[in-house]
XYZ file of C-alpha atoms in Angstrom:
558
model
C 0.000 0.000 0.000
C 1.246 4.018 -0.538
C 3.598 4.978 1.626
C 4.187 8.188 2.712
C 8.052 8.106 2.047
C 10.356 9.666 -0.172
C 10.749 7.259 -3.812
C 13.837 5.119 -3.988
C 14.611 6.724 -7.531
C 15.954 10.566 -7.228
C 15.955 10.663 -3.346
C 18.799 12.353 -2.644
C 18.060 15.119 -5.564
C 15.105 15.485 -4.135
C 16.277 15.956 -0.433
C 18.603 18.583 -1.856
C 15.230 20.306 -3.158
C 13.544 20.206 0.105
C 16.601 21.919 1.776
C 16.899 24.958 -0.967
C 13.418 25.539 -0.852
C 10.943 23.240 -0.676
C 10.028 21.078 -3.425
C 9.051 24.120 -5.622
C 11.676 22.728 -8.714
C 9.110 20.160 -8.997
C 5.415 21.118 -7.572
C 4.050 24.255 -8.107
C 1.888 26.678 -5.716
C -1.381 27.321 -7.796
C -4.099 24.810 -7.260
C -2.599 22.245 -6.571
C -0.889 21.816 -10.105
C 2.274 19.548 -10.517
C 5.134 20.403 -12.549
C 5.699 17.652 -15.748
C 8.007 15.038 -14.299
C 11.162 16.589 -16.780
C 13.451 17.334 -13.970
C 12.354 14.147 -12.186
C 9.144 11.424 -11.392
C 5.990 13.212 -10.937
C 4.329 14.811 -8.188
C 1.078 16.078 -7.906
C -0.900 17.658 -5.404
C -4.947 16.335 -4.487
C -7.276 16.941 -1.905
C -5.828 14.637 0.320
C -2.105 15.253 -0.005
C 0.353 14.949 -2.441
C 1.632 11.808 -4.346
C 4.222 10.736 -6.473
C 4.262 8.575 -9.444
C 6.398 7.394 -12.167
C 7.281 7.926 -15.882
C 6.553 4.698 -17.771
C 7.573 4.383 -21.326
C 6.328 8.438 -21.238
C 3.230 8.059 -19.763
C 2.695 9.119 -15.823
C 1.689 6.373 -13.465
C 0.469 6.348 -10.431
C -0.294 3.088 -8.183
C -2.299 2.719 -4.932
C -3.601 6.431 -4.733
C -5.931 5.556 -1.510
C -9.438 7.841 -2.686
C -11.092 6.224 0.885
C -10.333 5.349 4.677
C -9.807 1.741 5.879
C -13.423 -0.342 5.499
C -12.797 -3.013 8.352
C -13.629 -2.752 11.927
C -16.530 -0.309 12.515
C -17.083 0.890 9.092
C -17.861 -2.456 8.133
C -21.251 -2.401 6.004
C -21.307 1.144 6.328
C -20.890 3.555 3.263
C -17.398 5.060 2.516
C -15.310 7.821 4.071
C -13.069 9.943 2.184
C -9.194 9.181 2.979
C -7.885 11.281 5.798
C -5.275 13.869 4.431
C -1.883 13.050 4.953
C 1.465 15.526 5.035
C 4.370 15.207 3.261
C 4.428 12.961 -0.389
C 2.783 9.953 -0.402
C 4.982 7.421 -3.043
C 2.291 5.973 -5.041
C 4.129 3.276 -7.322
C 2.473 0.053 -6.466
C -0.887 -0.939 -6.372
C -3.247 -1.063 -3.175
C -4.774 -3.872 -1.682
C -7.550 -5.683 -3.086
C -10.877 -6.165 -1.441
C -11.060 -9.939 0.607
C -12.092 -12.420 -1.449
C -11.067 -16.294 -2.582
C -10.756 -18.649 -0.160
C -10.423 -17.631 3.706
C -6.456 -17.946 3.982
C -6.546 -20.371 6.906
C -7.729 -23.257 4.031
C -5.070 -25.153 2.438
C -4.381 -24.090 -1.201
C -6.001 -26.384 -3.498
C -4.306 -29.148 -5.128
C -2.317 -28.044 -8.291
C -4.283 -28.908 -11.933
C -3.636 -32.568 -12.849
C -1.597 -33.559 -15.383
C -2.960 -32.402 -19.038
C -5.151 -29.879 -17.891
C -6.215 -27.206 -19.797
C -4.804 -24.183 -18.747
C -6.777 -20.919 -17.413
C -8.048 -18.671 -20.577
C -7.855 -15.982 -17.806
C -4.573 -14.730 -15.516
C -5.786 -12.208 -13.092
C -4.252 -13.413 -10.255
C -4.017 -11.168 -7.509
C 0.018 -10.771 -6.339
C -1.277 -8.226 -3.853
C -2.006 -8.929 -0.275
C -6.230 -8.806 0.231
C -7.324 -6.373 2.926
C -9.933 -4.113 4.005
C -7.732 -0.904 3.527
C -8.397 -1.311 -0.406
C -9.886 1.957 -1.073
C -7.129 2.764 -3.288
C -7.273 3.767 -7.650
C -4.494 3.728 -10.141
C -3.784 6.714 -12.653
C -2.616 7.126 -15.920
C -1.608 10.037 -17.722
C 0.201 11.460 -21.063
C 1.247 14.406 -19.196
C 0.769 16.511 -15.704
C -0.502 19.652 -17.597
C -3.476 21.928 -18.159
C -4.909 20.163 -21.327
C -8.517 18.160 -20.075
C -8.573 14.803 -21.477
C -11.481 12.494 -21.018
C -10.783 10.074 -18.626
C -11.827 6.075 -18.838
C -12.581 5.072 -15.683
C -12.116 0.899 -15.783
C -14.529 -0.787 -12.801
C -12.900 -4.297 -13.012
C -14.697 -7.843 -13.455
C -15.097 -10.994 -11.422
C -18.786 -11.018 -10.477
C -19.476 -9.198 -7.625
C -17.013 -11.404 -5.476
C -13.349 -11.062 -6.669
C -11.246 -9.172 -8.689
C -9.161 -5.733 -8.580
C -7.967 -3.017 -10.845
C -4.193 -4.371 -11.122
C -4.334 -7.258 -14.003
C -2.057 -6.445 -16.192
C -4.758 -6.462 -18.808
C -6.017 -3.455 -17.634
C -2.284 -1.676 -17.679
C -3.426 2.127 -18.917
C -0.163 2.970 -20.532
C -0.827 1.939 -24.022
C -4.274 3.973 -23.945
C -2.713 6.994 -22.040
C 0.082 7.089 -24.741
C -2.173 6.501 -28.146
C -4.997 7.585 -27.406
C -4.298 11.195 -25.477
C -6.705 10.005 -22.242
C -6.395 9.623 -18.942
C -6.943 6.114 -17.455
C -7.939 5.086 -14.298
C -8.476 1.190 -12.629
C -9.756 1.144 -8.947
C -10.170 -1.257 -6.327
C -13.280 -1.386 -4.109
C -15.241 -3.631 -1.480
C -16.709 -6.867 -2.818
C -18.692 -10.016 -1.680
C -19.990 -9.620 1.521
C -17.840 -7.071 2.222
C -19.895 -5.032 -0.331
C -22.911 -6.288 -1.059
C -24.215 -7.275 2.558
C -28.031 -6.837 3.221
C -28.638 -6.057 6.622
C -32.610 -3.996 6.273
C -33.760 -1.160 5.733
C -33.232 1.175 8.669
C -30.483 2.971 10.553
C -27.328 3.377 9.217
C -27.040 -0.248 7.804
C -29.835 0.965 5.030
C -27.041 0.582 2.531
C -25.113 -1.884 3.514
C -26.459 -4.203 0.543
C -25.298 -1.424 -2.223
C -21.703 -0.488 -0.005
C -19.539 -1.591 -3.036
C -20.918 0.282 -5.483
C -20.689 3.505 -2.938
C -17.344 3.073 -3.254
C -16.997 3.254 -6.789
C -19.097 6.449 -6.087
C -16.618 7.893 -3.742
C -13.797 7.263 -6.332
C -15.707 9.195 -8.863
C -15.718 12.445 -6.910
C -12.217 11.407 -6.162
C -12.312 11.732 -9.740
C -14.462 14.925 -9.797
C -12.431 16.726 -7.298
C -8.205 15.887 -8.430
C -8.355 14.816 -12.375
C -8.218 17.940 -13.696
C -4.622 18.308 -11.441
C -3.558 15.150 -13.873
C -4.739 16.708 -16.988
C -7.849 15.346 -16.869
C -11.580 16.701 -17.599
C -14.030 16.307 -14.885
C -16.855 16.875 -17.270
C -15.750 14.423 -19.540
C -15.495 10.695 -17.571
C -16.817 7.307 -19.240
C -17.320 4.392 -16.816
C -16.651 1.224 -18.308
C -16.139 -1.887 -17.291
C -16.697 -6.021 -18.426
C -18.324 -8.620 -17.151
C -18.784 -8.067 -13.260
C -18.083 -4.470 -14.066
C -20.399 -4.734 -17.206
C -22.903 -4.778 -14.099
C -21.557 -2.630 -12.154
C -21.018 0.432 -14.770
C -25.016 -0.440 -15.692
C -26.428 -1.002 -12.725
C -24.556 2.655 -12.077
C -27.022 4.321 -14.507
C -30.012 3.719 -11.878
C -27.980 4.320 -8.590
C -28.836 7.844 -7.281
C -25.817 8.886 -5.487
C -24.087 8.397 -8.952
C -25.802 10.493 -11.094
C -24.001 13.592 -12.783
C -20.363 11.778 -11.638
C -20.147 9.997 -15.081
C -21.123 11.135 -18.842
C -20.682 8.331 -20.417
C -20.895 4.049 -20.181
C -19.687 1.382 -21.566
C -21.066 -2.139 -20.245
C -18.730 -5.504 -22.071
C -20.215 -8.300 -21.763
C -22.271 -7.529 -18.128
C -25.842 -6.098 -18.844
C -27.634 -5.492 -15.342
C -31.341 -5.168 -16.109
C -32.570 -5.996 -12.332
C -30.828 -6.066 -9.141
C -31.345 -8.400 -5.960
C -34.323 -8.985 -4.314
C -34.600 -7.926 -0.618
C -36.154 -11.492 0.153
C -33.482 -13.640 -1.421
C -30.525 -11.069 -0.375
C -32.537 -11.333 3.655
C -32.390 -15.306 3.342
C -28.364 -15.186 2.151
C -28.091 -12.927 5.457
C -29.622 -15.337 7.889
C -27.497 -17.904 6.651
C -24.643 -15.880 6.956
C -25.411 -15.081 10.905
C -26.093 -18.956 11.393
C -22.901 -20.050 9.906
C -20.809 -17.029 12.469
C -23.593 -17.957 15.193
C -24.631 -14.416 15.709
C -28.088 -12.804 16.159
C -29.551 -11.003 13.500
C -29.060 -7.366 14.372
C -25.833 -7.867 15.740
C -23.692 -5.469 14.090
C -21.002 -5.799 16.511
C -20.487 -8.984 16.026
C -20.359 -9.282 12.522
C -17.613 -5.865 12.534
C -15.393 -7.653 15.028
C -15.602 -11.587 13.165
C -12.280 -11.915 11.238
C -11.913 -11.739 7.519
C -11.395 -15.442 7.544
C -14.524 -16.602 9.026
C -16.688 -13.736 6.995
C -14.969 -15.595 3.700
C -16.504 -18.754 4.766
C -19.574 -18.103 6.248
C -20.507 -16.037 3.156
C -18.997 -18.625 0.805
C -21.916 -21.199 2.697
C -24.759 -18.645 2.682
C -24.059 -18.065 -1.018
C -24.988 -22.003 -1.767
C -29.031 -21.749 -2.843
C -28.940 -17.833 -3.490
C -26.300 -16.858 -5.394
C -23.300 -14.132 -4.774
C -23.665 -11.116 -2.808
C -24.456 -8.389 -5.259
C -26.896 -5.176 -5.132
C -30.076 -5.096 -3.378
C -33.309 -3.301 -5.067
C -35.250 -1.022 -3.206
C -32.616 0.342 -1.072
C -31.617 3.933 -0.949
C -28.983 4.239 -3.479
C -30.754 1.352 -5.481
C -34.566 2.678 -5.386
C -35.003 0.316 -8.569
C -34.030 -1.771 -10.688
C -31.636 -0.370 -13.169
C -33.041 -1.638 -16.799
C -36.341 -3.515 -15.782
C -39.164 -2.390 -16.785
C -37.351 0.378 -18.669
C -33.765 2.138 -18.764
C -33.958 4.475 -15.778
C -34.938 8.225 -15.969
C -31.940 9.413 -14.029
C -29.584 8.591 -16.503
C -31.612 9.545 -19.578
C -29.122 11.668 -21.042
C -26.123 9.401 -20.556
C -25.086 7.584 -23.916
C -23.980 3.890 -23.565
C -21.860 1.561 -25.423
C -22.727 -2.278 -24.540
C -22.378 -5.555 -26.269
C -21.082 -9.409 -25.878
C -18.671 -12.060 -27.115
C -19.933 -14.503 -29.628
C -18.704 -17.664 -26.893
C -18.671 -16.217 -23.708
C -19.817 -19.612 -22.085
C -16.341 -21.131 -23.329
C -13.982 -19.641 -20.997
C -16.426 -21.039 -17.987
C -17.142 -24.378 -19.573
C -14.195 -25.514 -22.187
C -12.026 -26.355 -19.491
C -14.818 -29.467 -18.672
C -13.412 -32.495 -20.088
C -17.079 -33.428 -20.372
C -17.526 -30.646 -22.825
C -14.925 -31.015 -24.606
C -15.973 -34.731 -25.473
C -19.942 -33.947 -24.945
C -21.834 -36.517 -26.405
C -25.563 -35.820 -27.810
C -27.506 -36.931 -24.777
C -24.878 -34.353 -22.358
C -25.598 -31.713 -24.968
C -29.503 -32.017 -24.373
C -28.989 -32.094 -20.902
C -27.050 -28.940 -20.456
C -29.300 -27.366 -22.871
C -32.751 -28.079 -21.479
C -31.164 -26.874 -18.630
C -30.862 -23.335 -19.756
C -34.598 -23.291 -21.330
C -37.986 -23.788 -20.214
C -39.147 -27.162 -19.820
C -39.567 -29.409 -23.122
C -37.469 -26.208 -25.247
C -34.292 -27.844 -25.384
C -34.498 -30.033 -28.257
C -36.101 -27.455 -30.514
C -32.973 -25.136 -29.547
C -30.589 -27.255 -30.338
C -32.281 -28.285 -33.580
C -31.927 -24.245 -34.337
C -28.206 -24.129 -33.571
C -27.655 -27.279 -36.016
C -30.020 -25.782 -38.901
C -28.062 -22.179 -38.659
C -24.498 -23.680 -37.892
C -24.208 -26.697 -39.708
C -20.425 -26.402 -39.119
C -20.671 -26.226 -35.223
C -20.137 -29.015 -33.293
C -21.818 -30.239 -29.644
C -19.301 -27.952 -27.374
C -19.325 -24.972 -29.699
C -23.868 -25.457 -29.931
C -23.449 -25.235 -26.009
C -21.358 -22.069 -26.030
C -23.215 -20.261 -28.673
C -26.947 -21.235 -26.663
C -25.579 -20.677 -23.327
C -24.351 -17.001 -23.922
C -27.031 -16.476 -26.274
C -29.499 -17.627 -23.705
C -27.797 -14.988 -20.964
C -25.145 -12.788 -22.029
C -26.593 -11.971 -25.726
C -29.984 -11.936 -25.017
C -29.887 -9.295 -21.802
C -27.293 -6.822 -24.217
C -30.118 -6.628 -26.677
C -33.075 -6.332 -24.310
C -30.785 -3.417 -22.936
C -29.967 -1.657 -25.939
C -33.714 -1.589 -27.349
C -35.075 0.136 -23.751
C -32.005 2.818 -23.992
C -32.971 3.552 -27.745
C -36.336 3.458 -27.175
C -36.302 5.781 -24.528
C -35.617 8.106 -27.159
C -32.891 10.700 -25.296
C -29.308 9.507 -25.512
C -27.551 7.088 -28.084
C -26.602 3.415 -27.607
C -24.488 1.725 -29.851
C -24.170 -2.135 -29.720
C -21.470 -4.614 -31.043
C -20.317 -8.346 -30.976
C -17.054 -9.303 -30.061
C -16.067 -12.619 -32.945
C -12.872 -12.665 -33.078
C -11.701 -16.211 -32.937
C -9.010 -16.729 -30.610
C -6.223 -19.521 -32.233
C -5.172 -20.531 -28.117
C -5.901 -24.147 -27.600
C -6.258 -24.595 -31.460
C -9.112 -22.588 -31.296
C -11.500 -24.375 -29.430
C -12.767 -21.846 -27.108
C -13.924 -19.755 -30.229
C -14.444 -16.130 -28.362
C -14.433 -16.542 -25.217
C -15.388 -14.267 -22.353
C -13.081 -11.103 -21.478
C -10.938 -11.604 -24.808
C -12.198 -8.535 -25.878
C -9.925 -6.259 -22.988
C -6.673 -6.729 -24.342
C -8.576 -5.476 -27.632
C -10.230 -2.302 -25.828
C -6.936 -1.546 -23.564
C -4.481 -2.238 -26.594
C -2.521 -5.020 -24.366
C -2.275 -8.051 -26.835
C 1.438 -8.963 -25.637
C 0.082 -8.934 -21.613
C -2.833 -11.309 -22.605
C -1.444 -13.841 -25.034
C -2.653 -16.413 -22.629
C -6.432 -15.892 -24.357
C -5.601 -14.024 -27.142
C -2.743 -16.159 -28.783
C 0.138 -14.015 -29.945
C -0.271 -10.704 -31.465
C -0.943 -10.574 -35.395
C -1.094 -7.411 -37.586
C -4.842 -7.998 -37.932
C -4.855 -8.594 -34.654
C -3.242 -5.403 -33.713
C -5.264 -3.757 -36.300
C -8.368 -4.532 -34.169
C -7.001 -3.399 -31.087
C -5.910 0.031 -32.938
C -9.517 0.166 -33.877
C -11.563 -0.491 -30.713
C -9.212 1.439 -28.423
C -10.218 4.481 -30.924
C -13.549 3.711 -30.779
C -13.668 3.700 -26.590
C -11.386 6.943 -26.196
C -13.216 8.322 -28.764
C -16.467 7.806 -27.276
C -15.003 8.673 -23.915
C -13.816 12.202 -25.922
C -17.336 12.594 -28.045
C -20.018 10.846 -26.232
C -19.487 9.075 -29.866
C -17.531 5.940 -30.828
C -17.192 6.859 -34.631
C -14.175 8.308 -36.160
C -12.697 9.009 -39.030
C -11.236 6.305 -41.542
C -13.327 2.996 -40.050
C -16.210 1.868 -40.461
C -19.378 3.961 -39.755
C -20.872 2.475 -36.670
C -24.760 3.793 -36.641
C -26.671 4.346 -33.181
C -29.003 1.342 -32.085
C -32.990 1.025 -32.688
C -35.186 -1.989 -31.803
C -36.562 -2.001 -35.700
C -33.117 -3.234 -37.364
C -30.764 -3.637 -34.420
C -27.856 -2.640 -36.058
C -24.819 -3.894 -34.868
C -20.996 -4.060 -34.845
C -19.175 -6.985 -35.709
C -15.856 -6.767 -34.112
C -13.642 -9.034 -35.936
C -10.292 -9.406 -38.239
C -12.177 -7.205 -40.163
C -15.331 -5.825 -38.649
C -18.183 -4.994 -40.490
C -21.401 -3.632 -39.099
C -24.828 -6.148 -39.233
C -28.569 -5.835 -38.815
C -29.592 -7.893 -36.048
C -26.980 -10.360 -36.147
C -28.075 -13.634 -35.018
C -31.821 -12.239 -34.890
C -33.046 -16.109 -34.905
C -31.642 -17.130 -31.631
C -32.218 -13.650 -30.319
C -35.475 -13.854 -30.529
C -36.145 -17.545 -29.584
C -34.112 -16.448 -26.208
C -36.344 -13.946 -25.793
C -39.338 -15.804 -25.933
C -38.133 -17.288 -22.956
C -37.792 -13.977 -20.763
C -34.110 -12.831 -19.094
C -32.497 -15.030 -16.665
C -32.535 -12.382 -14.639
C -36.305 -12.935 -13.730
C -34.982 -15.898 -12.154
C -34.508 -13.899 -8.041
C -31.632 -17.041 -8.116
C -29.990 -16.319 -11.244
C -27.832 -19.732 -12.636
C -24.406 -18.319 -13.695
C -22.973 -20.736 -16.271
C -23.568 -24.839 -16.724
């Protein structure tokens, strides 16, 4: 975590500046501003104190800028305080602390993959130590100077349960440098650390929604101290992929966030209703039984360890699904896309859309799917539909893909069954509310890892949007020049957006705004193209059966 020590690099020029006269060669006096890093590694005033960062390859960086107090103890399940102000420079050059999550670290590790297994699409391991002190953001820059750059502010994946803003996938150098923006990643509270549903009075009202608060408090972190990074305040896109697909969508109907963000992008994560109170209560109850506390006993529940909160809510999760936002709370008054996109956010133009496999990167590891046989293929299937649908789906898939085999029908129907289908259902109620623009794409590139088997999986489309094929060759095979080509291309598209409030620019292909009449779409692929309602069969058979998301016990993946 930041330190509030002189950097390793410099120190002694640096002491020498103190003693002249302060540390005026490098900061400046006027609002805060910070000189440009020439004479040395950047440092830059905020509102709670000053940090200091690093040059890399050109680009300012800084790690582990803490934007909130510590969250354990008595502010557990309580909304966020800003981070007290500290004196002297805080070196901010590694990232903070993630959020608790995983396995409660008094378990045994589990047992290495056997022999032969396939290996993980996805490396987002956290190297960091968890803790509750993980109110902390990372930063960015081109250059420490008075030009206002939209900022991209990344709200990372992993459900609502694990994750932080450190993968090297999300790495904000690349963007910073190409694209002229200002990047930021942050780290905030998640499972039942953030998502905790304890009723609906006192000060504990919120405690179901305390995650996302946090991401609220680092936007007016934002707000308050971009503009002292060259930044524009009036000018920040949210976006965010799969757990923070939901997150940066269910943002558009939380009240507290309103007026923080101007635009949002949601990748493969379209929240159209939040948690029910009586399904988030019952998760609670089982929580207290598994600690042994009474409900209403806040005390006990602040002083349990982070251990025994890890596996008590890993038990109380079995039957009602992860800890995630609560409807009907006072930050989350309703549902954010259900019946309709919200009001609140009516002038707020999105960008969302989905991979065309997402289901592989959960399921192709299965040896059972990669050998699944006709009467596994029906089972999984029927599964995912109402009763007696199955067959007739899989008959589709076979009819319009008579190339596809039984893993690759099973990918395609279970992430057009959740992923695809809730994207589109999105998209139509923001353009038919008629006030800001959506625009909607498909992610197809097909990945050669593996020989190709897992098709386009979920999250390969990051290393696309960040420009980081060489840090995510473990899903996206080695870079290409087509590949790269694509990543030139949708990194333009989001910083342009984030710029515009408008993804199109000059020299690609037109991308036209969304409607619910032709559903036109981008195809995002080695080339992309644009398409009217691309797979509009299976669409529409999916829809027939209603969102998933009906379901108060959502199924993630089979």
């Amino acid at each position: 975590m930041s330190r509030l020590i002189l950097p390793r690099f410099n120190r002694r020029a640096v002491l020498q500046t103190v003693m002249v006269g302060g540390l005026a060669a490098c900061v400046t006096t006027k609002a805060g501003k910070a000189g440009d890093g020439a004479s040395g590694p950047p440092i830059v005033e905020t509102s709670a104190g000053k940090v200091w960062g690093v040059v890399d390859h050109g680009v300012h960086a800084f790690k582990g800028i803490p934007y909130g107090a510590p969250t354990g103890g008595k502010a557990r399940f309580l909304p966020p305080k800003a981070v007290a102000p500290w004196a002297g420079i805080k070196e901010t050059v590694a990232y903070g602390h993630p959020s608790p999550q995983g396995r409660p670290s008094n378990l045994p590790a589990p047992p290495p993959p056997a022999p032969g297994a396939p290996r993980s699409l996805i490396s987002m391991a956290q190297t960091e130590t968890a803790s509750e002190d993980c109110l902390a953001l990372n930063l960015w820059t081109p250059a420490i100077d008075a030009r206002k750059r939209p900022v991209m502010f990344w709200i990372h994946g992993g459900g609502f349960s694990t994750g932080s803003g450190a993968s090297p996938w999300y790495d904000g150098v690349n963007l910073a440098a190409k694209q002229d923006v200002v990047v930021v990643t942050i780290n905030h509270r998640l499972n039942v650390f953030g998502y905790l549903y304890l009723g609906d009075e006192g000060e504990y009202a919120d405690s179901a929604n305390a995650g996302m608060l946090d991401i609220v408090l680092a936007l007016k972190w934002v707000k308050a101290n971009i503009d002292n990074f060259g930044g524009d305040p009036s000018r920040v896109m949210i976006f965010g992929e799969s757990g923070g697909g939901r997150k940066t969508s269910s943002m558009m109907g939380l009240t507290p966030a309103q007026g923080l963000f101007q635009r949002c992008v949601a990748e493969s994560g379209c929240q159209l209703r939040l948690e029910s109170k009586a399904v988030a209560m019952e998760r609670t109850e089982k929580l207290l039984k598994g600690l042994g506390l009474a409900k209403g006993d806040y005390a006990g529940l602040q002083s349990a360890s982070v251990d025994a909160l890890l596996a008590a809510g890993a038990a109380a999760q079995v039957g009602t699904g992860q800890f995630r936002p609560v409807a009907g709370t006072p930050s989350g008054p309703a549902h954010p896309f259900d019946p309709a996109a919200p009001v609140m956010s009516a002038n707020v133009p999105m960008i969302v859309g989905s991979n065309r496999t997402e289901a592989s990167v959960f399921l192709g590891a299965d040896p059972k799917v990669i050998q699944l046989d006709e009467a596994g293929l029906q089972g999984r299937v029927q599964a995912l539909t109402p009763p007696g649908e199955g067959p007739g789906v899989i008959a589709m898939y076979r009819r319009l893909c008579p190339q596809s085999g039984n893993s690759e029908i099973l990918y395609m129907a279970t992430t057009d069954r959740g992923y695809f289908l809730d994207t589109t259902i999105l998209a139509g109620r923001k353009a038919d509310q008629g006030r800001a623009p959506v625009w909607s794409y498909s992610f197809y590139r097909h990945t050669p890892v593996e020989g190709g088997r897992y098709f386009t999986p979920h999250a390969s489309e990051i290393p696309f949007v960040f420009d980081n094929l060489a840090k995510a060759t473990a899903i996206g095979g080695e870079p290409t020049p087509a590949a790269q080509k694509l990543a030139d291309e949708m990194s333009a598209a989001w910083a342009n957006f984030a710029r515009l409030g408008d993804p199109n620019r000059a020299g690609v292909t037109p991308w036209p705004k969304y409607n619910s009449a032709t559903c036109p779409t981008m195809i995002w692929d080695e080339p992309s193209r644009v398409e009217n309602d691309p797979r509009g069969v299976q669409r529409k058979k999916m829809l027939s059966f209603g969102s998933q998301q009906y379901d108060e016990r959502e199924p993630g993946p089979t």
